[in-house]
Amino acid sequence: MEAVILAAGKGTRMYSDKPKVLHSIGGRPMLAHVVMVARALRAQKIHAVIGFGAEQIRDYFAGEDSTDLNWVLQEEQLGTGHAVQQAVTAIDTIDPDNQVLVLYGDVPLIRSTTLQQLLDQTDKDSLTLLTVQAKDPAGLGRIIRDASGQVTAIVEERDASVEQKQINEVNSGIMCVPASRLAHWLGEIDNDNDQSEYYLTDIIALAAKQKIQVNAIKLSDEIEAQGVNDKSQLALLERHYQMSNQQTLLDQGVTLRDPARVEVRGDLSCGKDCIIDVNVIFEGTVLLGNNVLVGANTIIKDAKLEDGVQILPGSSIDGAVIGASASVGPYARIRPGTVLGANVKIGNFVETKNARFGNGSKANHLAYIGDAEIGENCNIGAGTIFCNYDGANKHKTILGDNVFIGSNSVLVAPVKLADNAFVAAGSAINCDVPPEHLAVGRGRQRNIAGWKRPTKKD
Ligand code: UD1
Ligand code: CA
């Protein structure tokens, strides 16, 4: 099977400079969802017909392994039939068993199980449509059946008679067609219709005339075949997508304090006995081990949280590994390149970036820790700043094991503090500290007797 994904349209009603199919559902462009489905069905090749914003679309997919993707440029959008025709030259139309599955870049929630039914029902002498029993068929192509119930044609609404407009069974657009016949039929369609477009749907009447079996699989869930033409439909499908994610998590045994208030914009996998509080957003790829607790109002992106981790409310985690039984937050900001060992504690208003913490180390309050390597069982006092930036370059701070940094100290990188070093509170440390030493880096306090406070001038 080869898939053709139609994605050349501008999406005028999105009012956006971005091509419609790059607008995302669950953190992924709609087109990426459709490509994933085609891959799940083991499409030999995926031909994506693009036009508006073609460059942007190619750029998005350039980053990933996309050797199975064939970009087909449709310079002018002359209709769905014309669009598929642009891809036909790249399709194997010789092999009589090859099938073409037509998908839409703006129909992102279509399921592989549904499409598999289409593939199964289609052979070299039949084609299969996906139809929908619509509550409101306005604007959609109507499925025309003869007295025996056989599908004989699809008529677009603007070309339909008053009686045909009464029909509620509509064309989803998705179909599976034998490749060799498709090429032939596409050569025969014309643009003699209300929009002067080449309609893919016109191949149905051609097939019926040739006594080719036209199967129709009727979807009960309209949402699955729902296309996105505007931001309302995008929002609607986002809600449905999120609801199905929430259901999957519940089915796997994850405790969601309020399922409706957990969003997954990417891929989330959870171990056993995880608890997720309200207003939590997961982005990118997030892995939770067993017994992980995610507190309210938290955003977690591209991160791995090992068993027993507790993320307390109001925290933001991005690009990090959080070791077993570590505790983060409330109100912590964990930035990319942070790797926390087991039992680490990061408390309120602590920011970390490109920092490794050995097992059992702690930064409990108000600190900035950037470009750091910290050993085990260190204690970083409140108000500590790792000065990693000299205005031009970034430098590293290295702490051994069991180092104690007194409150309100600045560690001016590059600097090394060896095992068991102890820094007095309020120090500015810019020289290495040997093992077991106390470093005091501050002016000595003087107490001045008889000093007079300034008074107000009048
Ligand atoms: C099409 C179907 C209609 C069906 C409806 C479902 C035809 C003639 N009609 O109508 O029966 O009920 O979808 O939504 O097929 N596209 C291209 N190149 C083109 C034209 C379209 O890539 O030259 C893409 C569009 O970007 C869009 C999709 O194909 O994603 C559907 O095109 P559109 O013009 O919206 O078709 P409809 O009028 O909705
Ligand atoms: Ca449409």
Short mmCIF file of C-alpha atoms and ligand atoms in Angstrom, two decimals:
data_model
loop_
_atom_site.label_atom_id
_atom_site.label_comp_id
_atom_site.label_asym_id
_atom_site.label_seq_id
_atom_site.Cartn_x
_atom_site.Cartn_y
_atom_site.Cartn_z
CA MET A 1 0.00 0.00 0.00
CA GLU A 2 1.10 3.54 -0.70
CA ALA A 3 -0.50 6.52 1.02
CA VAL A 4 -1.28 9.85 -0.56
CA ILE A 5 -1.86 12.67 1.90
CA LEU A 6 -3.52 15.78 0.53
CA ALA A 7 -2.04 18.81 2.20
CA ALA A 8 -1.70 21.52 -0.40
CA GLY A 9 -4.47 23.84 0.75
CA LYS A 10 -3.87 27.19 2.39
CA GLY A 11 -6.49 26.92 5.06
CA THR A 12 -7.81 30.43 4.48
CA ARG A 13 -10.07 30.30 7.50
CA MET A 14 -7.18 29.64 9.87
CA TYR A 15 -6.04 33.25 9.24
CA SER A 16 -2.46 32.19 9.59
CA ASP A 17 0.86 32.46 7.74
CA LYS A 18 1.46 28.85 8.67
CA PRO A 19 0.08 26.18 6.31
CA LYS A 20 -2.99 24.59 7.85
CA VAL A 21 -1.50 21.12 8.27
CA LEU A 22 1.31 22.48 10.48
CA HIS A 23 -1.16 23.64 13.12
CA SER A 24 -0.92 21.18 15.94
CA ILE A 25 -3.10 18.80 17.87
CA GLY A 26 -1.57 17.43 21.04
CA GLY A 27 1.68 19.27 20.34
CA ARG A 28 2.16 17.69 16.91
CA PRO A 29 1.30 19.15 13.52
CA MET A 30 -1.85 17.61 12.09
CA LEU A 31 0.17 16.32 9.15
CA ALA A 32 2.53 14.48 11.52
CA HIS A 33 -0.45 12.62 13.03
CA VAL A 34 -1.53 11.49 9.58
CA VAL A 35 2.02 10.45 8.65
CA MET A 36 2.18 8.42 11.88
CA VAL A 37 -1.03 6.61 10.99
CA ALA A 38 0.25 5.84 7.49
CA ARG A 39 3.43 4.45 9.04
CA ALA A 40 1.46 2.36 11.52
CA LEU A 41 -0.25 0.78 8.50
CA ARG A 42 3.17 0.08 6.96
CA ALA A 43 2.69 2.24 3.88
CA GLN A 44 5.51 1.48 1.44
CA LYS A 45 5.68 5.12 0.53
CA ILE A 46 3.90 8.19 1.78
CA HIS A 47 3.28 10.81 -0.88
CA ALA A 48 2.40 14.15 0.67
CA VAL A 49 0.90 16.61 -1.78
CA ILE A 50 1.88 20.08 -0.63
CA GLY A 51 1.51 23.56 -2.07
CA PHE A 52 0.89 26.48 0.26
CA GLY A 53 3.82 26.81 2.67
CA ALA A 54 5.58 23.79 1.12
CA GLU A 55 8.96 25.00 2.35
CA GLN A 56 7.76 25.29 5.95
CA ILE A 57 6.29 21.81 5.79
CA ARG A 58 9.47 20.25 4.41
CA ASP A 59 11.53 22.06 7.03
CA TYR A 60 9.43 20.65 9.83
CA PHE A 61 9.97 17.08 8.66
CA ALA A 62 13.61 17.60 7.66
CA GLY A 63 14.75 16.93 11.21
CA GLU A 64 13.34 13.44 11.42
CA ASP A 65 13.99 10.22 9.57
CA SER A 66 11.67 10.63 6.60
CA THR A 67 13.08 8.47 3.83
CA ASP A 68 9.60 7.04 3.28
CA LEU A 69 8.17 10.52 2.62
CA ASN A 70 7.84 11.74 -0.95
CA TRP A 71 7.00 15.42 -1.25
CA VAL A 72 4.81 16.19 -4.24
CA LEU A 73 4.43 19.82 -5.15
CA GLN A 74 1.02 20.87 -6.41
CA GLU A 75 1.67 24.41 -7.58
CA GLU A 76 -1.97 25.26 -8.25
CA GLN A 77 -4.78 23.67 -6.25
CA LEU A 78 -7.03 22.49 -9.04
CA GLY A 79 -8.97 19.99 -6.95
CA THR A 80 -8.59 16.78 -4.97
CA GLY A 81 -8.42 14.67 -8.16
CA HIS A 82 -5.70 16.90 -9.58
CA ALA A 83 -3.84 16.65 -6.27
CA VAL A 84 -3.81 12.84 -6.27
CA GLN A 85 -2.84 12.87 -9.93
CA GLN A 86 0.34 14.82 -9.08
CA ALA A 87 1.42 11.87 -6.94
CA VAL A 88 0.47 9.12 -9.36
CA THR A 89 3.68 9.19 -11.39
CA ALA A 90 5.59 8.24 -8.23
CA ILE A 91 3.21 5.38 -7.36
CA ASP A 92 3.68 1.79 -8.49
CA THR A 93 0.68 1.36 -10.80
CA ILE A 94 2.02 -1.82 -12.43
CA ASP A 95 1.65 -4.20 -9.49
CA PRO A 96 -2.07 -5.17 -9.63
CA ASP A 97 -2.15 -5.68 -5.87
CA ASN A 98 -0.83 -2.25 -4.96
CA GLN A 99 -3.37 -0.10 -3.15
CA VAL A 100 -3.52 3.66 -2.72
CA LEU A 101 -4.89 5.01 0.53
CA VAL A 102 -5.98 8.63 0.20
CA LEU A 103 -5.68 10.59 3.44
CA TYR A 104 -5.98 14.26 4.37
CA GLY A 105 -3.42 16.34 6.22
CA ASP A 106 -6.24 18.18 7.96
CA VAL A 107 -8.07 15.05 9.20
CA PRO A 108 -5.72 14.22 12.07
CA LEU A 109 -7.71 11.91 14.34
CA ILE A 110 -8.27 9.09 11.86
CA ARG A 111 -7.38 5.75 13.45
CA SER A 112 -5.27 3.01 11.97
CA THR A 113 -7.85 0.39 12.99
CA THR A 114 -10.48 2.12 10.84
CA LEU A 115 -8.12 2.44 7.90
CA GLN A 116 -7.09 -1.18 8.22
CA GLN A 117 -10.74 -2.11 7.55
CA LEU A 118 -10.60 -0.07 4.34
CA LEU A 119 -7.42 -1.85 3.26
CA ASP A 120 -8.88 -5.26 4.09
CA GLN A 121 -12.03 -4.66 2.06
CA THR A 122 -10.24 -3.42 -1.04
CA ASP A 123 -8.82 -5.67 -3.72
CA LYS A 124 -7.85 -5.17 -7.35
CA ASP A 125 -11.51 -5.20 -8.43
CA SER A 126 -12.99 -3.00 -5.71
CA LEU A 127 -12.49 0.24 -3.90
CA THR A 128 -13.58 1.32 -0.44
CA LEU A 129 -14.81 4.66 0.82
CA LEU A 130 -15.01 5.90 4.36
CA THR A 131 -18.36 7.58 4.86
CA VAL A 132 -19.98 9.33 7.78
CA GLN A 133 -23.59 9.55 8.88
CA ALA A 134 -23.55 13.29 9.50
CA LYS A 135 -25.87 15.22 11.79
CA ASP A 136 -25.25 18.25 9.59
CA PRO A 137 -24.10 17.30 6.09
CA ALA A 138 -23.75 20.93 4.90
CA GLY A 139 -20.83 21.50 2.55
CA LEU A 140 -19.90 17.84 2.21
CA GLY A 141 -20.10 15.41 -0.69
CA ARG A 142 -23.21 13.18 -0.60
CA ILE A 143 -23.04 9.42 -1.06
CA ILE A 144 -25.44 8.35 -3.82
CA ARG A 145 -26.73 4.77 -3.67
CA ASP A 146 -28.98 2.87 -6.07
CA ALA A 147 -32.15 0.98 -5.14
CA SER A 148 -30.11 -2.03 -4.04
CA GLY A 149 -27.98 0.12 -1.77
CA GLN A 150 -24.88 0.05 -3.97
CA VAL A 151 -22.83 3.25 -4.02
CA THR A 152 -22.95 4.72 -7.52
CA ALA A 153 -21.50 8.21 -7.13
CA ILE A 154 -20.47 11.05 -4.85
CA VAL A 155 -22.01 14.41 -5.57
CA GLU A 156 -20.58 17.59 -4.09
CA GLU A 157 -23.13 19.74 -2.31
CA ARG A 158 -22.82 22.60 -4.78
CA ASP A 159 -23.51 20.21 -7.64
CA ALA A 160 -26.29 18.32 -5.84
CA SER A 161 -30.01 18.37 -6.59
CA VAL A 162 -32.50 19.31 -3.88
CA GLU A 163 -33.24 15.59 -3.26
CA GLN A 164 -29.54 14.67 -3.13
CA LYS A 165 -28.98 17.41 -0.54
CA GLN A 166 -31.38 15.53 1.79
CA ILE A 167 -28.90 12.64 2.01
CA ASN A 168 -27.08 12.51 5.33
CA GLU A 169 -24.44 9.97 4.43
CA VAL A 170 -21.40 12.02 3.41
CA ASN A 171 -17.96 11.46 1.99
CA SER A 172 -15.13 11.69 4.51
CA GLY A 173 -12.76 12.00 1.55
CA ILE A 174 -10.70 9.03 2.74
CA MET A 175 -10.66 6.08 0.36
CA CYS A 176 -8.65 3.06 -0.65
CA VAL A 177 -8.29 2.39 -4.38
CA PRO A 178 -6.35 -0.18 -6.43
CA ALA A 179 -3.36 1.72 -7.80
CA SER A 180 -3.56 0.55 -11.42
CA ARG A 181 -7.21 1.51 -11.75
CA LEU A 182 -6.75 4.81 -9.94
CA ALA A 183 -4.24 6.02 -12.50
CA HIS A 184 -6.65 5.13 -15.26
CA TRP A 185 -9.69 6.81 -13.68
CA LEU A 186 -7.81 9.99 -12.83
CA GLY A 187 -6.97 10.30 -16.50
CA GLU A 188 -10.68 10.38 -17.29
CA ILE A 189 -12.08 12.95 -14.89
CA ASP A 190 -12.76 16.50 -16.01
CA ASN A 191 -13.46 19.79 -14.26
CA ASP A 192 -16.96 20.26 -15.58
CA ASN A 193 -18.56 21.20 -12.26
CA ASP A 194 -19.58 24.21 -10.19
CA GLN A 195 -16.03 24.88 -8.95
CA SER A 196 -14.24 23.94 -12.20
CA GLU A 197 -12.08 21.59 -10.14
CA TYR A 198 -10.89 18.06 -10.81
CA TYR A 199 -12.79 16.07 -8.20
CA LEU A 200 -11.29 12.87 -6.87
CA THR A 201 -14.84 11.88 -5.98
CA ASP A 202 -15.71 11.61 -9.69
CA ILE A 203 -13.80 8.33 -9.87
CA ILE A 204 -16.64 6.67 -7.96
CA ALA A 205 -19.14 7.05 -10.80
CA LEU A 206 -16.48 5.81 -13.23
CA ALA A 207 -15.86 2.74 -11.10
CA ALA A 208 -19.57 2.02 -10.70
CA LYS A 209 -20.06 2.29 -14.45
CA GLN A 210 -17.34 -0.32 -14.94
CA LYS A 211 -19.13 -2.56 -12.40
CA ILE A 212 -16.27 -2.24 -9.98
CA GLN A 213 -17.47 -2.93 -6.46
CA VAL A 214 -17.64 0.29 -4.38
CA ASN A 215 -17.59 -0.57 -0.68
CA ALA A 216 -18.46 1.99 1.95
CA ILE A 217 -17.47 1.76 5.58
CA LYS A 218 -19.67 4.02 7.63
CA LEU A 219 -18.07 5.64 10.65
CA SER A 220 -20.13 5.94 13.77
CA ASP A 221 -17.74 8.44 15.38
CA GLU A 222 -17.92 11.60 13.28
CA ILE A 223 -14.96 13.14 15.07
CA GLU A 224 -12.56 10.59 13.61
CA ALA A 225 -13.16 11.89 10.10
CA GLN A 226 -13.62 15.52 11.10
CA GLY A 227 -11.51 17.89 9.04
CA VAL A 228 -10.09 21.13 10.36
CA ASN A 229 -10.91 24.29 8.47
CA ASP A 230 -10.84 26.86 11.25
CA LYS A 231 -9.66 27.40 14.81
CA SER A 232 -12.97 26.19 16.28
CA GLN A 233 -12.56 22.81 14.64
CA LEU A 234 -8.91 22.73 15.69
CA ALA A 235 -9.96 23.39 19.29
CA LEU A 236 -12.71 20.77 19.08
CA LEU A 237 -10.34 18.07 17.87
CA GLU A 238 -7.73 19.09 20.46
CA ARG A 239 -10.33 18.46 23.21
CA HIS A 240 -11.23 15.06 21.74
CA TYR A 241 -7.58 14.12 21.37
CA GLN A 242 -6.87 15.10 24.97
CA MET A 243 -9.93 13.22 26.23
CA SER A 244 -8.76 10.06 24.55
CA ASN A 245 -5.26 10.50 26.05
CA GLN A 246 -6.77 11.01 29.49
CA GLN A 247 -8.86 7.88 29.07
CA THR A 248 -5.80 5.87 28.02
CA LEU A 249 -3.91 7.03 31.12
CA LEU A 250 -6.83 6.11 33.39
CA ASP A 251 -7.14 2.72 31.69
CA GLN A 252 -3.44 2.13 32.41
CA GLY A 253 -4.02 2.79 36.10
CA VAL A 254 -2.70 6.33 36.40
CA THR A 255 -4.52 8.42 39.02
CA LEU A 256 -5.65 11.71 37.50
CA ARG A 257 -7.11 14.03 40.14
CA ASP A 258 -9.15 15.64 37.36
CA PRO A 259 -8.70 13.97 33.97
CA ALA A 260 -9.91 17.08 32.13
CA ARG A 261 -7.06 19.11 33.58
CA VAL A 262 -4.16 17.02 32.33
CA GLU A 263 -2.80 17.77 28.85
CA VAL A 264 -0.41 15.63 26.89
CA ARG A 265 1.28 17.48 24.03
CA GLY A 266 3.56 14.73 22.88
CA ASP A 267 4.16 11.28 24.35
CA LEU A 268 3.77 10.37 28.00
CA SER A 269 4.47 6.98 29.50
CA CYS A 270 3.75 6.18 33.13
CA GLY A 271 4.74 3.37 35.46
CA LYS A 272 2.56 2.00 38.24
CA ASP A 273 0.90 4.09 40.95
CA CYS A 274 1.58 7.49 39.47
CA ILE A 275 -0.56 10.36 40.66
CA ILE A 276 -1.07 13.47 38.57
CA ASP A 277 -2.71 16.49 40.14
CA VAL A 278 -4.65 19.20 38.31
CA ASN A 279 -3.37 21.61 35.65
CA VAL A 280 -0.42 19.57 34.54
CA ILE A 281 0.98 19.80 31.00
CA PHE A 282 3.32 17.22 29.52
CA GLU A 283 5.24 18.16 26.39
CA GLY A 284 7.58 16.27 24.10
CA THR A 285 8.59 12.86 25.41
CA VAL A 286 8.08 12.32 29.12
CA LEU A 287 8.74 9.08 30.98
CA LEU A 288 7.49 8.56 34.51
CA GLY A 289 8.69 5.61 36.57
CA ASN A 290 6.63 3.97 39.33
CA ASN A 291 5.15 5.93 42.24
CA VAL A 292 5.77 9.31 40.72
CA LEU A 293 3.78 12.23 42.05
CA VAL A 294 3.26 15.28 39.86
CA GLY A 295 1.89 18.26 41.76
CA ALA A 296 -0.57 20.84 40.54
CA ASN A 297 0.25 23.60 38.05
CA THR A 298 3.33 21.92 36.68
CA ILE A 299 4.81 21.72 33.19
CA ILE A 300 7.08 18.81 32.33
CA LYS A 301 8.80 18.63 28.96
CA ASP A 302 11.22 16.06 27.51
CA ALA A 303 12.10 14.55 30.85
CA LYS A 304 12.61 11.26 32.63
CA LEU A 305 11.40 10.99 36.22
CA GLU A 306 12.56 7.86 37.96
CA ASP A 307 10.69 5.82 40.59
CA GLY A 308 9.35 7.69 43.59
CA VAL A 309 10.04 11.20 42.30
CA GLN A 310 7.89 13.96 43.74
CA ILE A 311 7.33 17.11 41.75
CA LEU A 312 5.71 19.66 44.04
CA PRO A 313 3.29 22.30 42.75
CA GLY A 314 4.16 25.12 40.41
CA SER A 315 7.35 23.62 38.99
CA SER A 316 8.68 23.68 35.45
CA ILE A 317 10.89 20.88 34.20
CA ASP A 318 12.48 20.84 30.76
CA GLY A 319 15.10 18.52 29.34
CA ALA A 320 16.03 16.81 32.60
CA VAL A 321 16.54 13.48 34.30
CA ILE A 322 15.24 13.36 37.87
CA GLY A 323 16.68 10.49 39.90
CA ALA A 324 14.78 8.05 42.08
CA SER A 325 13.00 9.52 45.09
CA ALA A 326 14.22 13.02 44.31
CA SER A 327 11.96 15.90 45.25
CA VAL A 328 11.58 19.05 43.18
CA GLY A 329 9.67 22.22 44.06
CA PRO A 330 7.35 23.76 44.92
CA TYR A 331 8.13 26.51 42.40
CA ALA A 332 11.36 25.12 41.01
CA ARG A 333 12.64 25.67 37.49
CA ILE A 334 14.63 22.76 36.10
CA ARG A 335 16.16 23.65 32.74
CA PRO A 336 17.78 21.55 30.00
CA GLY A 337 20.82 19.50 30.87
CA THR A 338 19.86 19.03 34.50
CA VAL A 339 20.54 15.53 35.82
CA LEU A 340 19.56 14.90 39.42
CA GLY A 341 20.76 11.80 41.25
CA ALA A 342 18.73 9.74 43.69
CA ASN A 343 17.25 11.50 46.73
CA VAL A 344 18.25 14.96 45.53
CA LYS A 345 16.16 17.82 46.89
CA ILE A 346 15.53 20.96 44.91
CA GLY A 347 13.34 23.39 46.79
CA ASN A 348 11.40 26.55 46.12
CA PHE A 349 12.71 29.22 43.74
CA VAL A 350 15.72 27.21 42.68
CA GLU A 351 16.76 27.33 39.02
CA THR A 352 19.09 24.72 37.56
CA LYS A 353 20.57 24.53 34.07
CA ASN A 354 23.14 22.11 32.67
CA ALA A 355 23.82 20.88 36.18
CA ARG A 356 24.49 17.42 37.57
CA PHE A 357 23.68 16.67 41.18
CA GLY A 358 25.09 13.57 42.87
CA ASN A 359 22.88 11.42 45.07
CA GLY A 360 21.50 13.09 48.16
CA SER A 361 22.61 16.64 47.35
CA LYS A 362 20.29 19.51 48.22
CA ALA A 363 19.51 23.05 47.16
CA ASN A 364 16.48 23.84 49.23
CA HIS A 365 15.83 27.51 48.63
CA LEU A 366 16.44 30.44 46.26
CA ALA A 367 19.45 29.53 44.15
CA TYR A 368 20.76 29.61 40.59
CA ILE A 369 22.85 26.60 39.67
CA GLY A 370 24.15 26.67 36.10
CA ASP A 371 26.94 24.69 34.38
CA ALA A 372 27.71 22.70 37.49
CA GLU A 373 28.93 19.30 38.51
CA ILE A 374 27.98 18.58 42.07
CA GLY A 375 29.04 15.48 43.97
CA GLU A 376 27.04 13.54 46.55
CA ASN A 377 25.50 14.87 49.75
CA CYS A 378 26.32 18.50 49.12
CA ASN A 379 24.26 21.29 50.64
CA ILE A 380 23.78 24.48 48.71
CA GLY A 381 22.50 27.26 50.94
CA ALA A 382 19.74 29.71 50.25
CA GLY A 383 20.64 32.52 47.90
CA THR A 384 23.63 30.79 46.34
CA ILE A 385 24.46 31.82 42.79
CA PHE A 386 26.70 29.88 40.47
CA CYS A 387 28.20 32.72 38.37
CA ASN A 388 28.66 30.74 35.18
CA TYR A 389 28.74 33.63 32.72
CA ASP A 390 31.48 36.26 32.50
CA GLY A 391 29.61 38.34 29.97
CA ALA A 392 31.16 36.49 27.05
CA ASN A 393 31.63 32.81 27.91
CA LYS A 394 30.14 30.15 30.13
CA HIS A 395 32.31 28.38 32.70
CA LYS A 396 31.90 25.40 34.93
CA THR A 397 31.75 25.00 38.69
CA ILE A 398 32.76 21.64 40.15
CA LEU A 399 31.94 20.47 43.65
CA GLY A 400 33.22 17.23 45.18
CA ASP A 401 31.22 15.21 47.73
CA ASN A 402 29.86 16.57 50.97
CA VAL A 403 30.54 20.21 50.13
CA PHE A 404 28.64 22.84 52.11
CA ILE A 405 27.92 26.24 50.56
CA GLY A 406 26.81 28.83 53.12
CA SER A 407 23.86 31.03 52.29
CA ASN A 408 24.11 33.92 49.89
CA SER A 409 27.43 32.89 48.39
CA VAL A 410 28.55 33.41 44.82
CA LEU A 411 30.75 30.79 43.16
CA VAL A 412 32.56 32.52 40.31
CA ALA A 413 33.28 29.94 37.61
CA PRO A 414 35.57 28.39 36.63
CA VAL A 415 36.12 27.15 40.15
CA LYS A 416 36.51 23.82 41.97
CA LEU A 417 35.57 22.96 45.51
CA ALA A 418 37.01 19.65 46.68
CA ASP A 419 35.39 17.03 48.96
CA ASN A 420 34.23 18.32 52.34
CA ALA A 421 34.98 21.95 51.49
CA PHE A 422 32.90 24.41 53.52
CA VAL A 423 32.07 27.92 52.34
CA ALA A 424 31.17 30.58 54.87
CA ALA A 425 27.90 32.36 54.32
CA GLY A 426 28.06 35.47 52.15
CA SER A 427 31.31 34.49 50.43
CA ALA A 428 32.39 35.35 46.92
CA ILE A 429 34.48 32.34 45.89
CA ASN A 430 36.77 32.74 42.88
CA CYS A 431 39.68 30.48 43.90
CA ASP A 432 39.60 26.69 44.19
CA VAL A 433 39.01 25.31 47.68
CA PRO A 434 41.09 22.28 48.78
CA PRO A 435 39.53 19.28 50.54
CA GLU A 436 38.30 19.79 54.11
CA HIS A 437 39.02 23.55 54.04
CA LEU A 438 36.81 26.38 55.18
CA ALA A 439 36.72 29.18 52.63
CA VAL A 440 35.75 32.64 53.81
CA GLY A 441 35.45 35.07 50.96
CA ARG A 442 34.03 38.24 52.40
CA GLY A 443 35.16 41.52 53.96
CA ARG A 444 35.61 41.27 57.70
CA GLN A 445 32.81 42.84 59.73
CA ARG A 446 33.67 45.99 61.66
CA ASN A 447 31.41 47.34 64.39
CA ILE A 448 31.72 51.12 64.64
CA ALA A 449 30.77 52.69 67.91
CA GLY A 450 29.03 56.04 68.13
CA TRP A 451 27.96 56.11 64.52
CA LYS A 452 25.14 58.54 63.77
CA ARG A 453 22.28 57.71 61.39
CA PRO A 454 21.69 60.22 58.58
CA THR A 455 18.93 62.68 59.35
CA LYS A 456 16.37 64.21 57.00
CA LYS A 457 17.34 67.59 55.50
CA ASP A 458 14.55 70.19 55.57
C1 UD1 B 1 -13.82 17.13 -0.14
C2 UD1 B 1 -14.64 16.12 -0.94
C3 UD1 B 1 -15.99 15.96 -0.31
C4 UD1 B 1 -15.87 15.54 1.15
C5 UD1 B 1 -14.98 16.55 1.89
C6 UD1 B 1 -14.69 16.07 3.28
C7 UD1 B 1 -13.89 16.31 -3.24
C8 UD1 B 1 -14.20 16.88 -4.56
N1 UD1 B 1 -14.77 16.59 -2.28
O1 UD1 B 1 -14.51 18.37 -0.25
O2 UD1 B 1 -16.75 14.98 -0.99
O3 UD1 B 1 -17.14 15.47 1.76
O4 UD1 B 1 -13.73 16.70 1.21
O5 UD1 B 1 -14.02 17.08 3.97
O6 UD1 B 1 -12.91 15.64 -3.07
N2 UD1 B 1 -6.53 19.71 -1.49
C9 UD1 B 1 -5.32 19.70 -2.14
N3 UD1 B 1 -5.24 20.10 -3.41
C10 UD1 B 1 -6.31 20.53 -4.12
C11 UD1 B 1 -7.56 20.52 -3.45
C12 UD1 B 1 -7.65 20.10 -2.14
O7 UD1 B 1 -4.30 19.33 -1.53
O8 UD1 B 1 -6.16 20.88 -5.28
C13 UD1 B 1 -6.62 19.29 -0.09
C14 UD1 B 1 -7.03 20.46 0.78
O9 UD1 B 1 -5.90 21.09 1.32
C15 UD1 B 1 -7.86 19.79 1.85
C16 UD1 B 1 -8.40 18.54 1.19
O10 UD1 B 1 -7.63 18.32 0.04
O11 UD1 B 1 -7.07 19.40 2.92
C17 UD1 B 1 -9.87 18.66 0.86
O12 UD1 B 1 -10.01 19.69 -0.08
P1 UD1 B 1 -11.25 20.66 -0.05
O13 UD1 B 1 -11.15 21.58 -1.20
O14 UD1 B 1 -11.40 21.25 1.31
O15 UD1 B 1 -12.43 19.65 -0.34
P2 UD1 B 1 -13.88 19.79 0.17
O16 UD1 B 1 -14.56 20.82 -0.61
O17 UD1 B 1 -13.90 19.91 1.63
CA CA B 2 -12.51 20.73 3.42
#
